[in-house]
Amino acid sequence: MGNWIKAAGGYLKDRYMMILLSGWLVLFMEALSRNRTWDAVVWSVLHIPALLLNGAIIFGVLLTLVALTGRPRLSFWIVSAIGFVFALITGVKSKMLGIPLLPWDFVLTGEASGMVEYLKNIFTMQLFLDVIVFTFVSWLLLYKTDHLIKVVRWKERIAFAAAAAALIAVLYTDKPFPIKSAFGINAIMYDQSANVDINGWLLATILNIDYMGIDELENYNQESIAAIVSNVTPIGGGGVTEGVKPNIIVVLSESLWDPTQLGTVKFNSDPMPFLHELQQKTATGTLLSPQFGGGTANVEFEVLTGNSMRFLPQGTIPYNQYVTHEIDSLASITARSGYYSTAISPFHRWYFNADKVYQNFGFAQYIPLEFFDPVYEGPYIADNEVAKLIIQQTGRTKERDFVFANTMENHFHYYPGKFEENPFTVEGDIPIDTKGMLETYAKGANDADKMLRTLVEHYETSEEPTIVVFFGDHLPYLGDEYKAYKDTKWISGDNDPDFANKIYRTPVVVWSNYLPQTKETINLSPSFLGSYVLEKANVPGSYYTDFLRQLSRRSPTVPPYSFDMKRADDVWKQYELLQYDIMFGDQHAYGEMEQPIVNPNYFLGFGPMVIDQVSPDSVKAGGEAEITIAGKNFPALAKVYANGKPVETNRGPNGELTAKLPGELLRSGTCQLQVKVLDSKDIVVGHSNVKSIQVMRK
């Protein structure tokens, strides 16, 4: 017996260091994810069960790597490097957006570059010192003690793999040993920041995995949906709008907010004079956004579909996770009334999976960045370019238009010098960096205000009745942990008693050129805005928009995540059931639609690109030649391809393209020419017909 104990002790002596290293790595990751080393220490003392479970997760991962490599030291450095990156991203994302890195962030289509954005400009002296301390202590533990085996043999590696699999399985399933249940550890889905703060990032991630799918709601069936729908009263218009069919233009203005509300600072001139003018004479107010500092797609999702983020796991992005099938939206609803629906976005076609999402929403046409003229204000397309496209689009169609557009000019970051010229200055007792952010933001907000003025002044003189809806998606991110908002005393912190109303309220304007201009105050959640606009336009909605309009009259804003929906009135449960039916169920309420949601003729850009004529129609072989291509719908970023190879291309004032054909592409016979548009991933998103020219011998 004594020999067995001695042998076991000797075995553990060379391996217990892996347990200690796992705990050390957990503390380091928590320090990074919380942005403060002391906070990680406090957490480890106050939440010992969570600390142990996080350590067990790291230990399981470390065992797995050792089983694969046979080298504990190498395995530790690999786990540390991966943990460092994810913990750092978590900390930066939490500071910027108030939401940590979540499991669904890893499955976002085309969004990996978004994670890299979080790592820009964050390498501080504190981070450098943390890394130095962690590396030095780890080096001591790994190389200056005799308590870590250097190489693990095959038999033990197999045992490590089995132990790791068993440990991780128990931690994830809580079976057969209910460890998490015994310590009362659960996911806090309504508040992901609290979830990470209490459970630690690794354990919170494990807990969140169960919520990547959506469980079927209790009482969900065709009968329960039919019962809800049968009690919905159709919303009718009437009055002065009877017989009038207006264009409906909805503009999501990036980070639109009124900075003049910051009463402790003074701008040299009003950055939003036109908004303030409209507030005195038309329908204006605020939306209670579900987002802060980012997550534009989620606000857009609410406005277009009427669905609410409140019924989805916090931190999710439906465009990338759930909109994989047709979903009725303002685009398809208005299309059923004879509207032509267009989506316009001055950013990449693939961003937030927009191309597929807009198709599933029933748009007829989508004009992304790839089809814009490259007119920039700062690093993004200017707001006035979006206004120009909206006006052009409503002018070129025969039908009435539903246009949904978003902007990018005033997107984060707000560093001094972002705009080449900035007439705005700020005075006040605030730090210099906050002053710089506010001055930059004011310039972007002013251009958004000018865009609103451009649209209103154009449609004031238009013969087509038109409604313009202009709103902000979320407040701007102005420094870590709400820095500018606290520096200007707008809020005292995230415990401010009026925090939600100040940090989640964005402006909205609903203006028309044919309705009486009367002052009206709007106070809505974004998911109720669409039904409000349909009623104002006197356009028939759907059972869903009618339900939402009735609900919004009773309660204009959706309860926040902190509100326990189990205690909610039946009407909120009905809302959740209808949304579940649309997004995850069998879409019972849709019934048999006479007109499908998805438009079979959906396309990108302005229409088919067509080469009508090439001049000259023949060139000499071997020498460089310049040609001109005349045709239709060539965007500024279109490129001419000669025999499948891209060539230097320029667009003329009348839309014609000129291209230089190098001699190596000109061989006797013919040269085939085609116009293509590629996105930033080098994917062809539009192409013309092929036209051939003769290549003559010298």
PDB file of N, CA and C in Angstrom, residues 299-356:
ATOM      1  N   VAL A 299     -31.090  46.257 -35.624  1.00  0.00           N
ATOM      2  CA  VAL A 299     -32.114  47.302 -35.666  1.00  0.00           C
ATOM      3  C   VAL A 299     -32.824  47.257 -37.021  1.00  0.00           C
ATOM      4  N   GLU A 300     -32.058  47.096 -38.073  1.00  0.00           N
ATOM      5  CA  GLU A 300     -32.625  46.962 -39.417  1.00  0.00           C
ATOM      6  C   GLU A 300     -33.589  45.783 -39.478  1.00  0.00           C
ATOM      7  N   PHE A 301     -33.194  44.661 -38.878  1.00  0.00           N
ATOM      8  CA  PHE A 301     -34.024  43.458 -38.816  1.00  0.00           C
ATOM      9  C   PHE A 301     -35.361  43.754 -38.143  1.00  0.00           C
ATOM     10  N   GLU A 302     -35.333  44.489 -37.049  1.00  0.00           N
ATOM     11  CA  GLU A 302     -36.577  44.809 -36.342  1.00  0.00           C
ATOM     12  C   GLU A 302     -37.484  45.686 -37.196  1.00  0.00           C
ATOM     13  N   VAL A 303     -36.922  46.714 -37.818  1.00  0.00           N
ATOM     14  CA  VAL A 303     -37.734  47.651 -38.602  1.00  0.00           C
ATOM     15  C   VAL A 303     -38.362  46.962 -39.805  1.00  0.00           C
ATOM     16  N   LEU A 304     -37.583  46.163 -40.518  1.00  0.00           N
ATOM     17  CA  LEU A 304     -38.079  45.553 -41.751  1.00  0.00           C
ATOM     18  C   LEU A 304     -39.058  44.412 -41.508  1.00  0.00           C
ATOM     19  N   THR A 305     -38.864  43.644 -40.450  1.00  0.00           N
ATOM     20  CA  THR A 305     -39.696  42.457 -40.241  1.00  0.00           C
ATOM     21  C   THR A 305     -40.735  42.600 -39.141  1.00  0.00           C
ATOM     22  N   GLY A 306     -40.536  43.532 -38.206  1.00  0.00           N
ATOM     23  CA  GLY A 306     -41.422  43.623 -37.055  1.00  0.00           C
ATOM     24  C   GLY A 306     -41.059  42.653 -35.955  1.00  0.00           C
ATOM     25  N   ASN A 307     -40.081  41.794 -36.211  1.00  0.00           N
ATOM     26  CA  ASN A 307     -39.623  40.865 -35.175  1.00  0.00           C
ATOM     27  C   ASN A 307     -38.746  41.616 -34.173  1.00  0.00           C
ATOM     28  N   SER A 308     -38.683  41.076 -32.963  1.00  0.00           N
ATOM     29  CA  SER A 308     -37.967  41.765 -31.896  1.00  0.00           C
ATOM     30  C   SER A 308     -36.774  40.958 -31.423  1.00  0.00           C
ATOM     31  N   MET A 309     -35.665  41.656 -31.207  1.00  0.00           N
ATOM     32  CA  MET A 309     -34.481  41.020 -30.636  1.00  0.00           C
ATOM     33  C   MET A 309     -34.742  40.536 -29.214  1.00  0.00           C
ATOM     34  N   ARG A 310     -35.778  41.058 -28.590  1.00  0.00           N
ATOM     35  CA  ARG A 310     -36.081  40.673 -27.206  1.00  0.00           C
ATOM     36  C   ARG A 310     -36.355  39.180 -27.078  1.00  0.00           C
ATOM     37  N   PHE A 311     -36.823  38.548 -28.138  1.00  0.00           N
ATOM     38  CA  PHE A 311     -37.168  37.131 -28.085  1.00  0.00           C
ATOM     39  C   PHE A 311     -36.059  36.232 -28.619  1.00  0.00           C
ATOM     40  N   LEU A 312     -34.864  36.813 -28.802  1.00  0.00           N
ATOM     41  CA  LEU A 312     -33.712  36.061 -29.286  1.00  0.00           C
ATOM     42  C   LEU A 312     -32.580  36.166 -28.271  1.00  0.00           C
ATOM     43  N   PRO A 313     -31.658  35.203 -28.246  1.00  0.00           N
ATOM     44  CA  PRO A 313     -30.538  35.290 -27.300  1.00  0.00           C
ATOM     45  C   PRO A 313     -29.751  36.571 -27.505  1.00  0.00           C
ATOM     46  N   GLN A 314     -29.416  37.229 -26.407  1.00  0.00           N
ATOM     47  CA  GLN A 314     -28.688  38.490 -26.489  1.00  0.00           C
ATOM     48  C   GLN A 314     -27.335  38.268 -27.168  1.00  0.00           C
ATOM     49  N   GLY A 315     -27.004  39.178 -28.064  1.00  0.00           N
ATOM     50  CA  GLY A 315     -25.730  39.071 -28.761  1.00  0.00           C
ATOM     51  C   GLY A 315     -25.824  38.386 -30.110  1.00  0.00           C
ATOM     52  N   THR A 316     -26.975  37.806 -30.439  1.00  0.00           N
ATOM     53  CA  THR A 316     -27.108  37.147 -31.731  1.00  0.00           C
ATOM     54  C   THR A 316     -27.315  38.180 -32.837  1.00  0.00           C
ATOM     55  N   ILE A 317     -27.049  37.770 -34.061  1.00  0.00           N
ATOM     56  CA  ILE A 317     -27.299  38.603 -35.232  1.00  0.00           C
ATOM     57  C   ILE A 317     -28.149  37.778 -36.195  1.00  0.00           C
ATOM     58  N   PRO A 318     -29.457  37.975 -36.212  1.00  0.00           N
ATOM     59  CA  PRO A 318     -30.358  37.131 -37.013  1.00  0.00           C
ATOM     60  C   PRO A 318     -29.970  37.040 -38.479  1.00  0.00           C
ATOM     61  N   TYR A 319     -29.437  38.138 -39.048  1.00  0.00           N
ATOM     62  CA  TYR A 319     -29.084  38.109 -40.463  1.00  0.00           C
ATOM     63  C   TYR A 319     -28.098  36.983 -40.765  1.00  0.00           C
ATOM     64  N   ASN A 320     -27.230  36.683 -39.832  1.00  0.00           N
ATOM     65  CA  ASN A 320     -26.224  35.658 -40.070  1.00  0.00           C
ATOM     66  C   ASN A 320     -26.609  34.293 -39.527  1.00  0.00           C
ATOM     67  N   GLN A 321     -27.550  34.251 -38.608  1.00  0.00           N
ATOM     68  CA  GLN A 321     -27.880  32.990 -37.968  1.00  0.00           C
ATOM     69  C   GLN A 321     -29.233  32.426 -38.367  1.00  0.00           C
ATOM     70  N   TYR A 322     -30.228  33.291 -38.539  1.00  0.00           N
ATOM     71  CA  TYR A 322     -31.599  32.796 -38.625  1.00  0.00           C
ATOM     72  C   TYR A 322     -32.326  33.108 -39.930  1.00  0.00           C
ATOM     73  N   VAL A 323     -31.923  34.153 -40.642  1.00  0.00           N
ATOM     74  CA  VAL A 323     -32.658  34.522 -41.860  1.00  0.00           C
ATOM     75  C   VAL A 323     -32.132  33.686 -43.024  1.00  0.00           C
ATOM     76  N   THR A 324     -32.456  32.413 -42.975  1.00  0.00           N
ATOM     77  CA  THR A 324     -32.014  31.474 -44.016  1.00  0.00           C
ATOM     78  C   THR A 324     -33.173  31.027 -44.893  1.00  0.00           C
ATOM     79  N   HIS A 325     -34.327  31.624 -44.692  1.00  0.00           N
ATOM     80  CA  HIS A 325     -35.517  31.294 -45.464  1.00  0.00           C
ATOM     81  C   HIS A 325     -36.338  32.559 -45.640  1.00  0.00           C
ATOM     82  N   GLU A 326     -37.401  32.487 -46.425  1.00  0.00           N
ATOM     83  CA  GLU A 326     -38.179  33.684 -46.693  1.00  0.00           C
ATOM     84  C   GLU A 326     -38.899  34.156 -45.427  1.00  0.00           C
ATOM     85  N   ILE A 327     -38.891  35.460 -45.228  1.00  0.00           N
ATOM     86  CA  ILE A 327     -39.554  36.093 -44.093  1.00  0.00           C
ATOM     87  C   ILE A 327     -40.260  37.341 -44.599  1.00  0.00           C
ATOM     88  N   ASP A 328     -41.530  37.435 -44.317  1.00  0.00           N
ATOM     89  CA  ASP A 328     -42.306  38.590 -44.763  1.00  0.00           C
ATOM     90  C   ASP A 328     -41.735  39.859 -44.143  1.00  0.00           C
ATOM     91  N   SER A 329     -41.640  40.895 -44.952  1.00  0.00           N
ATOM     92  CA  SER A 329     -41.037  42.148 -44.505  1.00  0.00           C
ATOM     93  C   SER A 329     -41.760  43.310 -45.164  1.00  0.00           C
ATOM     94  N   LEU A 330     -41.336  44.514 -44.827  1.00  0.00           N
ATOM     95  CA  LEU A 330     -41.923  45.679 -45.483  1.00  0.00           C
ATOM     96  C   LEU A 330     -41.747  45.611 -46.997  1.00  0.00           C
ATOM     97  N   ALA A 331     -40.661  44.990 -47.438  1.00  0.00           N
ATOM     98  CA  ALA A 331     -40.416  44.873 -48.887  1.00  0.00           C
ATOM     99  C   ALA A 331     -41.477  44.011 -49.555  1.00  0.00           C
ATOM    100  N   SER A 332     -41.746  42.843 -48.998  1.00  0.00           N
ATOM    101  CA  SER A 332     -42.725  41.940 -49.614  1.00  0.00           C
ATOM    102  C   SER A 332     -44.153  42.407 -49.371  1.00  0.00           C
ATOM    103  N   ILE A 333     -44.402  43.026 -48.207  1.00  0.00           N
ATOM    104  CA  ILE A 333     -45.745  43.541 -47.920  1.00  0.00           C
ATOM    105  C   ILE A 333     -46.122  44.637 -48.908  1.00  0.00           C
ATOM    106  N   THR A 334     -45.218  45.581 -49.122  1.00  0.00           N
ATOM    107  CA  THR A 334     -45.511  46.653 -50.079  1.00  0.00           C
ATOM    108  C   THR A 334     -45.550  46.126 -51.510  1.00  0.00           C
ATOM    109  N   ALA A 335     -44.748  45.105 -51.809  1.00  0.00           N
ATOM    110  CA  ALA A 335     -44.767  44.515 -53.157  1.00  0.00           C
ATOM    111  C   ALA A 335     -46.148  43.959 -53.476  1.00  0.00           C
ATOM    112  N   ARG A 336     -46.830  43.424 -52.464  1.00  0.00           N
ATOM    113  CA  ARG A 336     -48.175  42.880 -52.695  1.00  0.00           C
ATOM    114  C   ARG A 336     -49.173  43.984 -53.025  1.00  0.00           C
ATOM    115  N   SER A 337     -48.809  45.218 -52.738  1.00  0.00           N
ATOM    116  CA  SER A 337     -49.662  46.357 -53.097  1.00  0.00           C
ATOM    117  C   SER A 337     -49.145  47.072 -54.334  1.00  0.00           C
ATOM    118  N   GLY A 338     -48.264  46.408 -55.084  1.00  0.00           N
ATOM    119  CA  GLY A 338     -47.803  46.955 -56.349  1.00  0.00           C
ATOM    120  C   GLY A 338     -46.578  47.835 -56.268  1.00  0.00           C
ATOM    121  N   TYR A 339     -45.888  47.838 -55.137  1.00  0.00           N
ATOM    122  CA  TYR A 339     -44.675  48.639 -54.983  1.00  0.00           C
ATOM    123  C   TYR A 339     -43.462  47.921 -55.577  1.00  0.00           C
ATOM    124  N   TYR A 340     -42.476  48.722 -55.962  1.00  0.00           N
ATOM    125  CA  TYR A 340     -41.179  48.195 -56.365  1.00  0.00           C
ATOM    126  C   TYR A 340     -40.221  48.429 -55.202  1.00  0.00           C
ATOM    127  N   SER A 341     -39.638  47.355 -54.677  1.00  0.00           N
ATOM    128  CA  SER A 341     -38.846  47.469 -53.447  1.00  0.00           C
ATOM    129  C   SER A 341     -37.355  47.362 -53.737  1.00  0.00           C
ATOM    130  N   THR A 342     -36.615  48.332 -53.194  1.00  0.00           N
ATOM    131  CA  THR A 342     -35.171  48.412 -53.421  1.00  0.00           C
ATOM    132  C   THR A 342     -34.450  48.577 -52.092  1.00  0.00           C
ATOM    133  N   ALA A 343     -33.370  47.825 -51.913  1.00  0.00           N
ATOM    134  CA  ALA A 343     -32.480  48.005 -50.772  1.00  0.00           C
ATOM    135  C   ALA A 343     -31.202  48.675 -51.262  1.00  0.00           C
ATOM    136  N   ILE A 344     -30.714  49.650 -50.500  1.00  0.00           N
ATOM    137  CA  ILE A 344     -29.504  50.396 -50.869  1.00  0.00           C
ATOM    138  C   ILE A 344     -28.575  50.415 -49.668  1.00  0.00           C
ATOM    139  N   SER A 345     -27.325  50.009 -49.885  1.00  0.00           N
ATOM    140  CA  SER A 345     -26.356  50.018 -48.790  1.00  0.00           C
ATOM    141  C   SER A 345     -24.968  50.365 -49.322  1.00  0.00           C
ATOM    142  N   PRO A 346     -24.319  51.380 -48.749  1.00  0.00           N
ATOM    143  CA  PRO A 346     -22.989  51.777 -49.227  1.00  0.00           C
ATOM    144  C   PRO A 346     -21.870  50.966 -48.591  1.00  0.00           C
ATOM    145  N   PHE A 347     -22.115  49.648 -48.436  1.00  0.00           N
ATOM    146  CA  PHE A 347     -21.076  48.776 -47.910  1.00  0.00           C
ATOM    147  C   PHE A 347     -21.131  47.458 -48.654  1.00  0.00           C
ATOM    148  N   HIS A 348     -20.188  46.573 -48.333  1.00  0.00           N
ATOM    149  CA  HIS A 348     -19.986  45.362 -49.118  1.00  0.00           C
ATOM    150  C   HIS A 348     -21.245  44.494 -49.212  1.00  0.00           C
ATOM    151  N   ARG A 349     -21.412  43.920 -50.370  1.00  0.00           N
ATOM    152  CA  ARG A 349     -22.562  43.053 -50.646  1.00  0.00           C
ATOM    153  C   ARG A 349     -22.707  41.935 -49.624  1.00  0.00           C
ATOM    154  N   TRP A 350     -21.583  41.403 -49.150  1.00  0.00           N
ATOM    155  CA  TRP A 350     -21.618  40.236 -48.275  1.00  0.00           C
ATOM    156  C   TRP A 350     -21.781  40.583 -46.806  1.00  0.00           C
ATOM    157  N   TYR A 351     -21.661  41.876 -46.471  1.00  0.00           N
ATOM    158  CA  TYR A 351     -21.643  42.284 -45.070  1.00  0.00           C
ATOM    159  C   TYR A 351     -22.977  41.945 -44.406  1.00  0.00           C
ATOM    160  N   PHE A 352     -22.924  41.293 -43.273  1.00  0.00           N
ATOM    161  CA  PHE A 352     -24.120  40.818 -42.568  1.00  0.00           C
ATOM    162  C   PHE A 352     -24.980  39.926 -43.463  1.00  0.00           C
ATOM    163  N   ASN A 353     -24.343  39.300 -44.460  1.00  0.00           N
ATOM    164  CA  ASN A 353     -25.066  38.377 -45.338  1.00  0.00           C
ATOM    165  C   ASN A 353     -26.208  39.087 -46.070  1.00  0.00           C
ATOM    166  N   ALA A 354     -26.044  40.401 -46.307  1.00  0.00           N
ATOM    167  CA  ALA A 354     -27.141  41.243 -46.790  1.00  0.00           C
ATOM    168  C   ALA A 354     -27.724  40.767 -48.112  1.00  0.00           C
ATOM    169  N   ASP A 355     -26.878  40.283 -49.011  1.00  0.00           N
ATOM    170  CA  ASP A 355     -27.355  39.852 -50.330  1.00  0.00           C
ATOM    171  C   ASP A 355     -28.464  38.805 -50.190  1.00  0.00           C
ATOM    172  N   LYS A 356     -28.203  37.759 -49.413  1.00  0.00           N
ATOM    173  CA  LYS A 356     -29.185  36.685 -49.232  1.00  0.00           C
ATOM    174  C   LYS A 356     -30.358  37.143 -48.381  1.00  0.00           C
TER     175      LYS A 356
END
